[in-house]
Structures are given as structure tokens and as C-alpha cells.
Amino acid sequence: MADADFLTVLTTTDTPEKAEALARGAVESRVAACAQISQPVTSVYRWQGMVETESEWQVLFKTTAARYEELEAHIREAHDYDNPEIIATPVTHGSDAYLGWVVEQTTIS
């Protein structure tokens, strides 16, 4: 099992309820093994010509590279932003036991 076969995938949303719904839906459908929701972060960004500042909740999913496309589709379908943040970062190192668990949880039997 190569570590590069694993990803963390980040998105944000504007309420804790929406963050939990995104996380729960991904785990229930097995496109992510787990998801962590961080307390509000302050996001500063340009949108439609204006600089905006908003509180958002970050959701960090753990998945396999093989399940990425389905996780991205889940986020796009379930998210209410016009252009949701979806950023995947390769896992360069991880414990064999944890990564094995990620595979187990994202495998449809």
C-alpha cells in the first residue's frame, strides 16, 4: 500500500449543520473513511469583484485516491456554494494500520 494512494480533501461551508451533513453523507456513502469538522475559520476572498470576509467551517475528509472522483461528485452535489472549495492533498506518510482502515472504510462490499 503506497501512501500516495491516499488523500485528504478539504472543503468549507457556512454553517456547522451543513458541514456535518457533507461529512456524514460522504462517510455513509463510503467515499470517505472519516471527516473532521473544524471550528469556524475566517475566510477572506474575492467574489464577484468584492473582497468578502466570512466565517466558515472546514471539513477535512480522509479517502483513497481511487475514491476521489466520487467524493468530489458528492461534495459538488451536496454543497450549496456556486463554486465550493475542493482541494485534495496527497498523504505522503501514514501508519499502515490507519491507512488500512481508510481502505476498509471506503471499500464497498
Coordinates of N, CA and C in Angstrom, one line a residue:
M1 N 0.9 -1.2 0.0 CA 0.0 0.0 0.0 C 0.9 1.2 0.0
A2 N 0.8 2.0 -1.0 CA 1.7 3.2 -1.1 C 0.9 4.4 -0.5
D3 N 1.6 5.2 0.2 CA 1.0 6.4 0.9 C 0.4 7.3 -0.2
A4 N 0.9 7.4 -1.4 CA 0.4 8.3 -2.4 C -1.0 7.9 -2.8
D5 N -1.4 6.7 -2.5 CA -2.8 6.3 -2.8 C -3.8 6.9 -1.9
F6 N -3.5 7.8 -1.0 CA -4.4 8.3 0.0 C -4.4 9.8 -0.1
L7 N -5.5 10.4 0.2 CA -5.7 11.9 0.1 C -6.4 12.4 1.3
T8 N -6.1 13.7 1.6 CA -7.0 14.4 2.5 C -7.7 15.4 1.5
V9 N -9.0 15.7 1.7 CA -9.7 16.6 0.8 C -10.4 17.6 1.7
L10 N -10.2 18.9 1.3 CA -10.7 20.0 2.1 C -11.8 20.7 1.4
T11 N -12.9 21.0 2.2 CA -13.9 21.9 1.7 C -14.3 22.8 2.9
T12 N -15.1 23.9 2.6 CA -15.6 24.7 3.6 C -17.1 25.0 3.3
T13 N -17.8 25.4 4.4 CA -19.2 25.7 4.2 C -19.6 26.7 5.3
D14 N -20.8 27.3 5.2 CA -21.1 28.4 6.1 C -21.8 28.1 7.4
T15 N -22.2 26.9 7.6 CA -22.8 26.6 8.9 C -22.3 25.2 9.4
P16 N -22.3 25.0 10.7 CA -21.9 23.7 11.2 C -22.8 22.6 10.8
E17 N -24.1 22.9 10.6 CA -25.0 21.9 10.2 C -24.7 21.4 8.8
K18 N -24.4 22.3 7.9 CA -24.1 21.9 6.5 C -22.8 21.2 6.5
A19 N -21.8 21.5 7.4 CA -20.5 20.8 7.4 C -20.8 19.4 7.9
E20 N -21.6 19.2 8.9 CA -21.9 17.8 9.4 C -22.6 17.0 8.3
A21 N -23.6 17.6 7.6 CA -24.3 16.9 6.5 C -23.3 16.5 5.4
L22 N -22.4 17.4 5.0 CA -21.4 17.0 4.0 C -20.6 15.8 4.5
A23 N -20.1 15.9 5.7 CA -19.2 14.8 6.3 C -20.0 13.5 6.4
R24 N -21.2 13.6 7.0 CA -22.0 12.4 7.2 C -22.3 11.7 5.9
G25 N -22.7 12.5 4.9 CA -23.1 11.9 3.6 C -21.9 11.2 3.0
A26 N -20.7 11.8 3.1 CA -19.5 11.2 2.5 C -19.2 9.9 3.2
V27 N -19.2 9.9 4.5 CA -18.9 8.6 5.3 C -20.0 7.6 5.0
E28 N -21.2 8.0 5.1 CA -22.3 7.0 4.8 C -22.2 6.3 3.5
S29 N -21.8 7.1 2.5 CA -21.7 6.5 1.1 C -20.3 5.9 0.8
R30 N -19.5 5.9 1.8 CA -18.1 5.3 1.8 C -17.2 5.9 0.8
V31 N -17.4 7.2 0.4 CA -16.4 7.9 -0.4 C -15.3 8.5 0.5
A32 N -15.5 8.5 1.8 CA -14.5 9.0 2.7 C -14.6 8.0 4.0
A33 N -13.5 7.8 4.5 CA -13.4 6.9 5.7 C -13.9 7.7 7.0
C34 N -13.5 9.0 7.0 CA -14.0 9.9 8.1 C -13.8 11.3 7.6
A35 N -14.4 12.2 8.4 CA -14.3 13.6 8.1 C -14.2 14.4 9.4
Q36 N -13.3 15.4 9.5 CA -13.2 16.2 10.7 C -13.7 17.6 10.3
I37 N -14.5 18.1 11.3 CA -15.0 19.5 11.1 C -14.3 20.4 12.1
S38 N -13.7 21.4 11.5 CA -13.0 22.4 12.4 C -13.9 23.6 12.7
Q39 N -13.7 24.1 13.9 CA -14.4 25.3 14.4 C -14.4 26.4 13.3
P40 N -15.2 27.4 13.4 CA -15.2 28.4 12.4 C -13.8 29.0 12.1
V41 N -13.5 29.2 10.9 CA -12.3 29.9 10.4 C -12.8 31.1 9.7
T42 N -11.9 32.1 9.7 CA -12.2 33.3 8.9 C -11.7 33.2 7.5
S43 N -12.5 33.3 6.5 CA -12.1 33.2 5.1 C -12.2 34.6 4.5
V44 N -11.1 35.0 3.9 CA -11.1 36.3 3.1 C -10.8 36.0 1.7
Y45 N -11.7 36.4 0.8 CA -11.6 36.0 -0.6 C -12.3 37.1 -1.5
R46 N -12.0 37.0 -2.8 CA -12.6 37.9 -3.7 C -13.7 37.1 -4.4
W47 N -14.9 37.7 -4.4 CA -16.1 37.0 -5.1 C -16.9 38.1 -5.8
Q48 N -17.1 37.9 -7.1 CA -17.9 38.8 -7.9 C -17.4 40.2 -7.8
G49 N -16.1 40.4 -7.8 CA -15.4 41.7 -7.7 C -15.3 42.4 -6.4
M50 N -15.8 41.7 -5.3 CA -15.7 42.3 -4.0 C -14.9 41.4 -3.1
V51 N -14.2 42.0 -2.1 CA -13.4 41.3 -1.1 C -14.4 41.0 0.0
E52 N -14.6 39.7 0.3 CA -15.5 39.3 1.3 C -14.8 38.7 2.5
T53 N -15.4 38.8 3.7 CA -14.8 38.1 4.9 C -16.0 37.4 5.5
E54 N -15.8 36.1 5.7 CA -16.9 35.3 6.3 C -16.4 34.2 7.2
S55 N -17.2 33.8 8.1 CA -16.9 32.6 9.0 C -17.3 31.4 8.2
E56 N -16.5 30.4 8.2 CA -16.8 29.1 7.6 C -16.3 28.0 8.4
W57 N -16.9 26.8 8.2 CA -16.4 25.6 8.9 C -15.7 24.7 7.8
Q58 N -14.5 24.3 8.2 CA -13.7 23.4 7.3 C -14.1 22.0 7.6
V59 N -14.2 21.2 6.5 CA -14.4 19.8 6.6 C -13.2 19.1 5.9
L60 N -12.5 18.2 6.6 CA -11.3 17.6 6.1 C -11.7 16.1 6.0
F61 N -11.7 15.6 4.8 CA -12.1 14.2 4.5 C -10.8 13.3 4.4
K62 N -10.9 12.1 4.8 CA -9.8 11.1 4.5 C -10.3 10.1 3.6
T63 N -9.6 9.9 2.5 CA -10.1 8.9 1.5 C -8.9 8.3 0.7
T64 N -9.2 7.4 -0.2 CA -8.2 6.9 -1.1 C -8.3 7.6 -2.4
A65 N -7.2 7.6 -3.2 CA -7.1 8.3 -4.5 C -8.2 7.6 -5.4
A66 N -8.4 6.4 -5.2 CA -9.4 5.7 -6.1 C -10.8 6.2 -5.9
R67 N -11.1 6.7 -4.7 CA -12.5 7.2 -4.4 C -12.6 8.7 -4.6
Y68 N -11.5 9.4 -5.0 CA -11.6 10.8 -5.1 C -12.7 11.4 -6.0
E69 N -12.8 10.9 -7.2 CA -13.8 11.4 -8.1 C -15.2 11.3 -7.5
E70 N -15.5 10.2 -6.9 CA -16.8 10.1 -6.3 C -17.0 11.0 -5.1
L71 N -15.9 11.2 -4.3 CA -16.0 12.2 -3.2 C -16.2 13.6 -3.8
E72 N -15.5 14.0 -4.8 CA -15.7 15.3 -5.4 C -17.1 15.4 -5.9
A73 N -17.6 14.4 -6.6 CA -19.0 14.5 -7.1 C -20.0 14.6 -5.9
H74 N -19.8 13.9 -4.8 CA -20.6 14.1 -3.6 C -20.6 15.5 -3.1
I75 N -19.4 16.1 -3.0 CA -19.3 17.4 -2.4 C -20.0 18.4 -3.4
R76 N -19.8 18.3 -4.7 CA -20.4 19.2 -5.6 C -22.0 19.1 -5.6
E77 N -22.5 17.9 -5.5 CA -23.9 17.6 -5.5 C -24.5 18.1 -4.2
A78 N -23.9 17.9 -3.0 CA -24.5 18.2 -1.7 C -24.2 19.6 -1.3
H79 N -23.3 20.3 -1.9 CA -22.9 21.6 -1.5 C -23.8 22.7 -2.1
D80 N -24.0 23.8 -1.3 CA -24.9 24.8 -1.9 C -24.1 26.0 -2.4
Y81 N -22.8 26.0 -2.3 CA -22.0 27.1 -2.9 C -22.0 26.9 -4.4
D82 N -21.9 28.1 -5.1 CA -21.8 28.0 -6.6 C -20.5 27.3 -7.0
N83 N -19.4 27.6 -6.3 CA -18.1 27.1 -6.6 C -17.4 26.7 -5.3
P84 N -17.7 25.5 -4.8 CA -17.2 25.1 -3.5 C -15.7 24.8 -3.6
E85 N -15.0 25.1 -2.5 CA -13.6 24.8 -2.4 C -13.5 23.3 -2.3
I86 N -12.7 22.7 -3.2 CA -12.4 21.2 -3.1 C -10.9 21.1 -3.4
I87 N -10.1 20.8 -2.4 CA -8.7 20.7 -2.6 C -8.2 19.4 -2.0
A88 N -7.6 18.6 -2.9 CA -7.0 17.3 -2.5 C -5.5 17.4 -2.3
T89 N -5.1 16.9 -1.2 CA -3.6 16.8 -0.9 C -3.2 15.4 -0.7
P90 N -2.2 15.0 -1.4 CA -1.7 13.6 -1.2 C -1.1 13.4 0.2
V91 N -1.4 12.2 0.7 CA -0.8 11.8 2.0 C 0.6 11.2 1.7
T92 N 1.6 11.8 2.3 CA 3.0 11.3 2.0 C 3.5 10.3 2.9
H93 N 2.9 10.3 4.1 CA 3.3 9.3 5.2 C 2.0 9.0 6.0
G94 N 1.9 7.8 6.5 CA 0.8 7.4 7.4 C 1.1 6.1 8.0
S95 N 0.4 5.8 9.1 CA 0.6 4.5 9.7 C -0.1 3.4 8.9
D96 N 0.5 2.3 8.7 CA -0.1 1.2 8.0 C -1.5 0.8 8.5
A97 N -1.6 0.8 9.8 CA -2.9 0.4 10.4 C -4.0 1.4 10.1
Y98 N -3.7 2.7 10.2 CA -4.7 3.7 9.9 C -5.0 3.7 8.4
L99 N -4.0 3.7 7.5 CA -4.3 3.7 6.1 C -5.1 2.4 5.7
G100 N -4.8 1.3 6.3 CA -5.6 0.1 6.1 C -7.0 0.3 6.4
W101 N -7.2 1.0 7.5 CA -8.6 1.3 8.0 C -9.3 2.2 7.0
V102 N -8.6 3.2 6.4 CA -9.2 4.0 5.4 C -9.6 3.2 4.2
V103 N -8.8 2.3 3.7 CA -9.2 1.4 2.6 C -10.4 0.6 3.0
E104 N -10.4 0.0 4.2 CA -11.5 -0.8 4.6 C -12.8 0.0 4.6
Q105 N -12.8 1.2 5.1 CA -14.0 2.0 5.2 C -14.5 2.6 3.9
T106 N -13.6 2.7 2.9 CA -14.0 3.2 1.6 C -14.2 2.2 0.6
T107 N -14.2 0.9 1.0 CA -14.4 -0.2 0.1 C -15.9 -0.6 0.2
I108 N -16.6 -0.7 -0.9 CA -18.0 -1.1 -1.0 C -18.0 -2.6 -1.1
S109 N -18.6 -3.3 -0.2 CA -18.7 -4.7 -0.2 C -19.8 -5.3 -1.0

